[in-house]
Coordinates of C-alpha atoms in Angstrom, one line a residue:
M1 CA 3.8 -11.9 -112.4
T2 CA 1.1 -12.7 -114.8
L3 CA -0.7 -9.4 -114.0
I4 CA 2.5 -7.4 -114.5
L5 CA 3.0 -9.1 -117.9
E6 CA -0.6 -8.5 -119.0
F7 CA -0.2 -4.9 -117.9
K8 CA 3.1 -4.6 -119.9
N9 CA 1.5 -6.0 -123.0
A10 CA -1.5 -3.7 -122.6
V11 CA 0.8 -0.7 -122.3
K12 CA 2.9 -1.7 -125.3
R13 CA -0.3 -2.2 -127.4
F14 CA -1.7 1.1 -126.3
Y15 CA 1.6 3.0 -127.0
G16 CA 2.0 1.3 -130.4
T17 CA -1.6 2.3 -131.4
F18 CA -1.3 6.0 -130.3
E19 CA 2.4 6.6 -130.6
V20 CA 1.9 9.5 -132.9
V21 CA -0.1 11.3 -130.2
L22 CA 1.7 10.1 -127.1
L23 CA 5.2 11.0 -128.1
P24 CA 4.6 14.7 -128.5
I25 CA 2.7 14.7 -125.2
F26 CA 5.6 13.1 -123.4
K27 CA 8.1 15.5 -125.0
F28 CA 5.8 18.4 -123.9
I29 CA 5.8 17.2 -120.3
L30 CA 9.6 16.7 -120.3
A31 CA 10.3 20.1 -121.7
F32 CA 7.8 21.8 -119.4
M33 CA 9.4 20.3 -116.3
Y34 CA 12.9 21.1 -117.6
F35 CA 12.1 24.8 -118.3
R36 CA 10.3 25.1 -115.0
W37 CA 13.3 23.7 -113.2
I38 CA 15.5 26.4 -114.9
N39 CA 13.2 29.2 -113.8
A40 CA 12.9 27.8 -110.3
S41 CA 16.7 27.3 -109.9
M42 CA 17.7 30.7 -111.5
G43 CA 14.8 33.0 -112.0
F44 CA 17.0 36.1 -112.4
M45 CA 15.2 37.4 -115.5
S46 CA 11.5 38.0 -114.6
Q47 CA 10.3 37.9 -118.2
L48 CA 11.2 34.2 -118.5
N49 CA 9.4 33.3 -115.4
S50 CA 6.0 33.6 -116.9
I51 CA 4.1 30.3 -117.1
F52 CA 2.8 31.3 -120.6
V53 CA 6.4 31.6 -121.9
V54 CA 7.2 28.1 -120.5
L55 CA 4.1 26.6 -122.0
I56 CA 4.9 28.2 -125.5
L57 CA 8.5 26.9 -125.3
A58 CA 7.4 23.5 -124.2
L59 CA 4.9 23.3 -127.0
I60 CA 7.5 24.2 -129.6
S61 CA 9.9 21.6 -128.2
S62 CA 7.2 18.9 -128.3
V63 CA 6.9 19.0 -132.1
L64 CA 10.6 19.5 -133.0
P65 CA 13.7 17.3 -132.4
S66 CA 15.2 16.9 -128.9
V67 CA 18.1 19.2 -129.8
V68 CA 15.7 22.1 -129.9
M69 CA 14.7 21.4 -126.3
I70 CA 18.4 21.3 -125.3
T71 CA 19.2 24.5 -127.1
I72 CA 16.2 26.4 -125.7
G73 CA 17.3 25.3 -122.2
Y74 CA 20.8 26.6 -122.7
L75 CA 19.4 29.9 -124.1
M76 CA 17.2 30.3 -121.1
M77 CA 20.2 29.7 -118.7
I78 CA 22.3 32.3 -120.6
M79 CA 19.5 34.9 -120.4
H80 CA 19.1 34.3 -116.7
A81 CA 22.9 34.6 -116.3
Y82 CA 22.8 37.8 -118.3
A83 CA 20.6 39.3 -115.6
L84 CA 23.6 38.9 -113.2
G85 CA 26.0 40.4 -115.5
I86 CA 27.3 40.3 -119.1
D87 CA 30.5 38.6 -117.9
V88 CA 28.4 35.8 -116.2
A89 CA 26.5 35.2 -119.4
G90 CA 29.7 35.2 -121.4
F91 CA 31.3 32.6 -119.0
F92 CA 28.2 30.5 -119.5
V93 CA 28.4 30.8 -123.3
V94 CA 32.1 29.7 -123.3
M95 CA 31.3 26.8 -121.0
M96 CA 28.5 25.7 -123.4
L97 CA 30.7 26.0 -126.5
I98 CA 33.4 23.9 -124.8
F99 CA 30.8 21.2 -124.1
W100 CA 29.5 21.2 -127.7
I101 CA 32.8 21.4 -129.4
F102 CA 34.8 18.9 -127.4
F103 CA 32.2 16.5 -126.0
L104 CA 28.5 16.7 -127.1
R105 CA 29.2 16.5 -130.8
F106 CA 30.3 12.9 -130.3
S107 CA 27.0 11.9 -128.5
K108 CA 24.4 13.6 -130.7
R109 CA 21.8 10.8 -130.4
Q110 CA 22.0 10.6 -126.6
N111 CA 22.3 14.3 -125.7
I112 CA 18.7 14.2 -124.2
V113 CA 20.5 12.9 -121.2
L114 CA 21.4 16.6 -120.6
V115 CA 17.7 17.3 -119.9
F116 CA 17.2 14.2 -117.6
T117 CA 20.3 14.9 -115.4
P118 CA 19.0 18.0 -113.5
L119 CA 15.5 16.4 -113.2
S120 CA 17.1 13.3 -111.6
F121 CA 18.7 15.5 -109.0
Y122 CA 15.4 17.5 -108.6
F123 CA 13.4 14.3 -107.8
N124 CA 16.2 13.0 -105.6
V125 CA 17.0 9.8 -107.7
P126 CA 20.3 10.8 -109.3
V127 CA 21.6 7.3 -109.6
L128 CA 18.6 6.4 -111.8
L129 CA 20.1 8.5 -114.6
P130 CA 23.4 6.6 -115.0
I131 CA 21.5 3.3 -114.6
G132 CA 19.1 4.2 -117.4
S133 CA 21.8 5.6 -119.6
G134 CA 23.9 2.4 -119.2
L135 CA 20.9 0.2 -119.9
F136 CA 19.3 1.9 -122.9
G137 CA 22.3 3.7 -124.3
N138 CA 26.0 3.0 -124.7
A139 CA 29.2 4.1 -123.2
I140 CA 29.0 7.5 -125.0
A141 CA 26.0 8.3 -122.8
A142 CA 28.6 9.1 -120.0
I143 CA 29.5 12.3 -121.9
P144 CA 26.1 14.1 -121.7
A145 CA 25.6 12.7 -118.2
A146 CA 28.9 14.4 -117.1
C147 CA 28.0 17.6 -118.8
G148 CA 24.6 17.6 -117.2
V149 CA 26.1 17.3 -113.8
V150 CA 28.3 20.3 -114.5
N151 CA 25.2 22.3 -115.6
Y152 CA 23.3 21.4 -112.5
Y153 CA 26.0 22.3 -110.0
F154 CA 26.9 25.5 -111.8
V155 CA 23.3 26.7 -111.8
R156 CA 23.2 25.9 -108.1
F157 CA 26.4 28.0 -107.6
L158 CA 24.9 31.0 -109.5
K159 CA 21.7 30.8 -107.4
A160 CA 23.7 30.7 -104.1
Q161 CA 26.1 33.4 -105.1
A162 CA 23.7 35.7 -106.9
A163 CA 24.0 38.5 -104.3
T164 CA 27.8 38.5 -104.6
L165 CA 27.7 38.6 -108.4
I166 CA 25.2 41.4 -108.6
S167 CA 27.3 43.6 -106.2
E168 CA 29.7 46.0 -107.7
D169 CA 32.5 45.3 -105.2
M170 CA 34.5 43.2 -107.7
D171 CA 35.8 44.1 -111.1
I172 CA 35.3 41.9 -114.2
V173 CA 38.6 40.1 -113.6
Q174 CA 37.8 39.2 -110.1
R175 CA 34.3 38.1 -111.2
I176 CA 35.7 35.8 -113.8
K177 CA 38.1 34.3 -111.3
Y178 CA 35.3 33.9 -108.8
L179 CA 33.2 32.0 -111.4
C180 CA 36.2 29.8 -112.3
D181 CA 36.8 28.9 -108.7
G182 CA 33.2 28.2 -108.2
L183 CA 33.3 25.7 -111.0
L184 CA 36.7 24.1 -110.6
Q185 CA 36.7 23.9 -106.9
N186 CA 33.2 22.6 -106.6
W187 CA 34.2 19.2 -105.1
P188 CA 30.6 17.8 -104.7
M189 CA 30.2 18.4 -108.4
W190 CA 33.4 16.5 -109.3
I191 CA 32.4 13.7 -107.0
S192 CA 29.0 13.3 -108.6
L193 CA 30.5 13.6 -112.1
I194 CA 33.0 10.8 -111.4
A195 CA 30.1 8.7 -109.9
F196 CA 27.9 9.2 -112.9
V197 CA 30.6 8.3 -115.4
V198 CA 31.7 5.2 -113.4
A199 CA 28.0 4.0 -112.8
T200 CA 27.2 4.5 -116.5
L201 CA 30.2 2.7 -117.8
L202 CA 29.8 -0.1 -115.2
V203 CA 26.0 -0.7 -116.1
H204 CA 26.7 -0.7 -119.8
M205 CA 29.7 -3.1 -119.5
I206 CA 27.8 -5.6 -117.4
R207 CA 24.6 -5.3 -119.4
S208 CA 26.6 -6.0 -122.6
C209 CA 27.8 -9.4 -121.2
S210 CA 26.1 -12.6 -122.3
F211 CA 25.6 -14.4 -119.0
D212 CA 22.1 -14.8 -117.5
Y213 CA 20.4 -11.9 -115.7
S214 CA 23.1 -9.5 -116.9
W215 CA 20.6 -6.6 -117.0
K216 CA 19.5 -7.1 -113.4
I217 CA 23.1 -7.6 -112.1
A218 CA 24.1 -4.4 -114.0
I219 CA 21.4 -2.3 -112.3
L220 CA 22.5 -3.6 -108.9
A221 CA 26.2 -3.1 -109.7
G222 CA 25.5 0.5 -110.9
G223 CA 23.8 1.4 -107.7
I224 CA 26.6 -0.1 -105.5
G225 CA 29.3 1.5 -107.7
Y226 CA 27.6 5.0 -107.4
V227 CA 27.4 4.7 -103.6
L228 CA 31.1 3.6 -103.2
V229 CA 32.3 6.4 -105.4
I230 CA 30.3 9.0 -103.5
L231 CA 31.6 7.6 -100.2
A232 CA 35.3 7.5 -101.4
G233 CA 35.0 11.1 -102.7
S234 CA 33.5 12.4 -99.5
V235 CA 36.5 10.9 -97.7
V236 CA 39.1 12.2 -100.1
F237 CA 37.7 15.8 -100.5
E238 CA 36.2 15.9 -96.9
V239 CA 32.7 16.5 -98.1
N240 CA 29.8 15.8 -95.8
V241 CA 27.4 13.1 -97.1
N242 CA 24.1 12.0 -95.5
M243 CA 24.5 8.3 -95.6
T244 CA 20.8 7.5 -94.8
T245 CA 19.6 9.8 -97.7
L246 CA 22.2 8.3 -100.1
V247 CA 21.3 4.7 -99.3
V248 CA 17.5 5.3 -99.4
Y249 CA 17.5 7.2 -102.7
T250 CA 19.9 4.7 -104.3
L251 CA 17.7 1.8 -103.3
A252 CA 14.6 3.6 -104.7
S253 CA 16.6 4.2 -108.0
V254 CA 17.6 0.5 -108.2
I255 CA 14.0 -0.6 -107.8
L256 CA 12.8 1.9 -110.5
G257 CA 15.6 0.5 -112.7
E258 CA 14.4 -3.1 -112.2
L259 CA 10.9 -1.9 -113.3
L260 CA 12.4 -0.3 -116.3
E261 CA 14.2 -3.5 -117.1
L262 CA 11.1 -5.5 -116.9
F263 CA 9.1 -3.3 -119.2
V264 CA 11.9 -2.7 -121.8
F265 CA 13.9 -6.0 -121.8
G266 CA 12.2 -8.6 -119.4
G267 CA 14.1 -11.7 -120.7
A268 CA 12.8 -15.1 -119.7
Y269 CA 16.1 -16.7 -118.8
S270 CA 14.6 -20.0 -117.9
R271 CA 13.8 -20.6 -121.6
T272 CA 17.2 -19.6 -122.9
E273 CA 18.4 -21.5 -126.0
R274 CA 22.0 -21.9 -127.3
L275 CA 22.7 -22.6 -130.9
Q276 CA 25.9 -23.6 -132.6
Y277 CA 26.5 -23.9 -136.4
E278 CA 29.3 -23.2 -138.9
D279 CA 30.0 -22.3 -142.5
D280 CA 33.1 -22.4 -144.6
D281 CA 34.8 -19.6 -142.7
Y282 CA 33.3 -19.3 -139.2
Y283 CA 31.9 -21.1 -136.2
Y284 CA 28.8 -19.4 -134.8
Y285 CA 27.7 -19.6 -131.1
V286 CA 24.2 -18.0 -130.6
K287 CA 22.4 -17.4 -127.3
A288 CA 18.7 -16.7 -127.7
I289 CA 16.8 -15.3 -124.7
P290 CA 13.1 -15.0 -125.3
K291 CA 11.2 -12.1 -123.9
A292 CA 8.8 -12.7 -121.0
T293 CA 5.4 -12.4 -122.6
I294 CA 2.0 -13.8 -122.0
S295 CA -0.5 -14.7 -124.7
L296 CA -3.9 -13.2 -124.2
S297 CA -6.7 -15.5 -125.4
E298 CA -9.6 -13.8 -127.2
R299 CA -12.8 -14.4 -125.3
S300 CA -16.2 -14.5 -127.0
I301 CA -19.5 -14.7 -125.2
K302 CA -22.3 -16.8 -126.8
R303 CA -25.9 -16.1 -125.8
I304 CA -27.9 -19.3 -125.9
N305 CA -31.2 -17.5 -126.0
D306 CA -30.1 -15.7 -129.1
D307 CA -29.1 -19.0 -130.7
V308 CA -32.5 -20.6 -129.9
D309 CA -34.4 -17.6 -131.3
E310 CA -32.2 -17.7 -134.4
V311 CA -32.9 -21.5 -134.9
E312 CA -36.7 -21.0 -134.4
G313 CA -36.7 -18.1 -136.8
K314 CA -34.8 -20.2 -139.3
N315 CA -37.2 -23.1 -138.9
K316 CA -40.2 -20.8 -139.3
K317 CA -38.8 -19.4 -142.5
E318 CA -38.2 -22.9 -143.8
A319 CA -41.8 -23.9 -143.0
E320 CA -43.2 -20.9 -144.7
S321 CA -41.0 -21.6 -147.7
D322 CA -42.3 -25.2 -147.8
M323 CA -45.9 -24.0 -147.6
V324 CA -45.4 -21.6 -150.5
T325 CA -43.8 -24.4 -152.5
V326 CA -46.7 -26.8 -151.9
A327 CA -49.2 -24.1 -152.8
Q328 CA -47.3 -23.4 -156.0
M329 CA -47.3 -27.2 -156.8
E330 CA -51.1 -27.4 -156.2
G331 CA -51.8 -24.4 -158.3
D332 CA -49.7 -25.9 -161.2
A333 CA -51.5 -29.2 -160.8
S334 CA -55.0 -27.7 -160.9
G335 CA -54.0 -25.7 -164.0
M336 CA -52.8 -28.8 -165.8
I337 CA -56.0 -30.7 -165.0
S338 CA -58.1 -27.8 -166.3
S339 CA -56.2 -27.6 -169.4
V340 CA -56.5 -31.4 -170.0
E341 CA -60.4 -31.2 -169.5
V342 CA -60.6 -28.4 -172.0
D343 CA -58.6 -30.3 -174.5
D344 CA -60.9 -33.4 -174.3
V345 CA -64.2 -31.5 -175.3
D346 CA -65.3 -32.0 -179.0
F347 CA -66.8 -28.7 -179.9
E348 CA -67.9 -29.8 -183.4
K349 CA -70.0 -32.7 -182.1
K350 CA -71.6 -30.6 -179.5
L351 CA -72.6 -28.1 -182.2
E352 CA -74.2 -30.7 -184.5
E353 CA -76.3 -32.1 -181.6
S354 CA -77.5 -28.6 -180.8
L355 CA -78.5 -28.1 -184.4
K356 CA -80.4 -31.4 -184.6
D357 CA -82.4 -30.4 -181.5
L358 CA -83.3 -27.1 -183.2

């Protein structure tokens, strides 16, 4: 556990230091995978299938708000649908407008879930999306999750029925009816949509509770709720479900959700504190859960040899300084003696004696 916490702290420090660089990189990777999924799932317009087009669009999305990524994705879907027919593109536009007018305008800050939804299906961990939405968002996150499910299954329907839609055996009215039936009578889509909404609301409701380990219990409850709704829907609508695949992928999603909880929340419930106080109008009951962290001690290495050399050098400098001082003192003393001797000589007397001798 200590190693995990040290790794978590290291990751947080690294991201905090280089957030300005890392965030556009993550957005670029997300946009690239999303646009590649659109081309791989539809691919009806060959001009959009170029890797250079995808790279340019992903680069644009990486430096602009997330709504640009969502809009570009919808435009790519509409253009691919236009390759099947103008009526198919028109149907897609109407469906997109209904989403934006009646649903997505209420969840602006969480509409990025539209991008993650098809990718969760693509990587076979669909239940991870409602778990993540319920943990890190709120109940409104169920709206873009449901719209993302509809987008995913309608794109699959267009891919499967492309040959029928391209043929000229049906008139425009029959084609529109065919599209409506493919959307409204797509029972696996409705089962997944209900499962996503139920799991998202269940996870958010339990996560918002104040009892201990609410986040961990919410993740487990979300996985169980998703499986139960899928099983109930398969019985009611007589849809075949692979139980082994469902259980294995749900278990993998729950494990990934627990890892996300550890890195984002990671509460140390054993050190929970409960406070109670009041003022003139209210009583306050506060529950404080500290985050699980570990303090990293700063290590410094001292080299003894360097210290010895430093002390010896210091002593040598002091000895040299003392020698210079003594030399200066001796010089001053000799100068003083010389000056005293010169002052004691009587030059007039010496001069008289010299004249007498002469």
